[in-house]
Amino acid sequence: MIMDSQAIENLEVIECVENGIPNVEGSLLQFVDHTMTPFGKRQLKRWLLSPLMCPDKINDRFDAIEDLMKMPL
């Protein structure tokens, strides 16, 4: 699924707009972003803008994240 610009703005996925000024603080991205690399941040942003609909693909993504979290830093 790909969200349109109105949905992204209204759900404040990437940024919040206060008094006409866009700001990342308070957005969903800022809340869930614990990435450590620019690549990770870009990938997270892509995932937030194109959420999965298929349960199998969602579970595959959860499994991949779980595997990554088990790796030592």
PDB file of C-alpha atoms in Angstrom, residues 1 8 14 16 19 23-24 39 49 54 56 63 72-73:
ATOM      1  CA  MET A   1       0.000   0.000   0.000  1.00  0.00           C
ATOM      2  CA  ILE A   8       0.921  11.228   5.181  1.00  0.00           C
ATOM      3  CA  ILE A  14       7.163  12.195   8.552  1.00  0.00           C
ATOM      4  CA  CYS A  16       4.194  17.791  11.937  1.00  0.00           C
ATOM      5  CA  ASN A  19       1.973  27.522  12.391  1.00  0.00           C
ATOM      6  CA  ASN A  23       8.981  19.919  12.106  1.00  0.00           C
ATOM      7  CA  VAL A  24      10.020  16.301  12.649  1.00  0.00           C
ATOM      8  CA  PHE A  39      20.758   3.893   5.512  1.00  0.00           C
ATOM      9  CA  LEU A  49       5.498   5.554   3.681  1.00  0.00           C
ATOM     10  CA  CYS A  54       0.194  -9.010   3.490  1.00  0.00           C
ATOM     11  CA  ASP A  56       3.240 -13.116   5.545  1.00  0.00           C
ATOM     12  CA  ASP A  63      11.655 -11.976  11.748  1.00  0.00           C
ATOM     13  CA  PRO A  72      26.040  -8.044  18.764  1.00  0.00           C
ATOM     14  CA  LEU A  73      27.011  -4.436  18.107  1.00  0.00           C
TER      15      LEU A  73
END
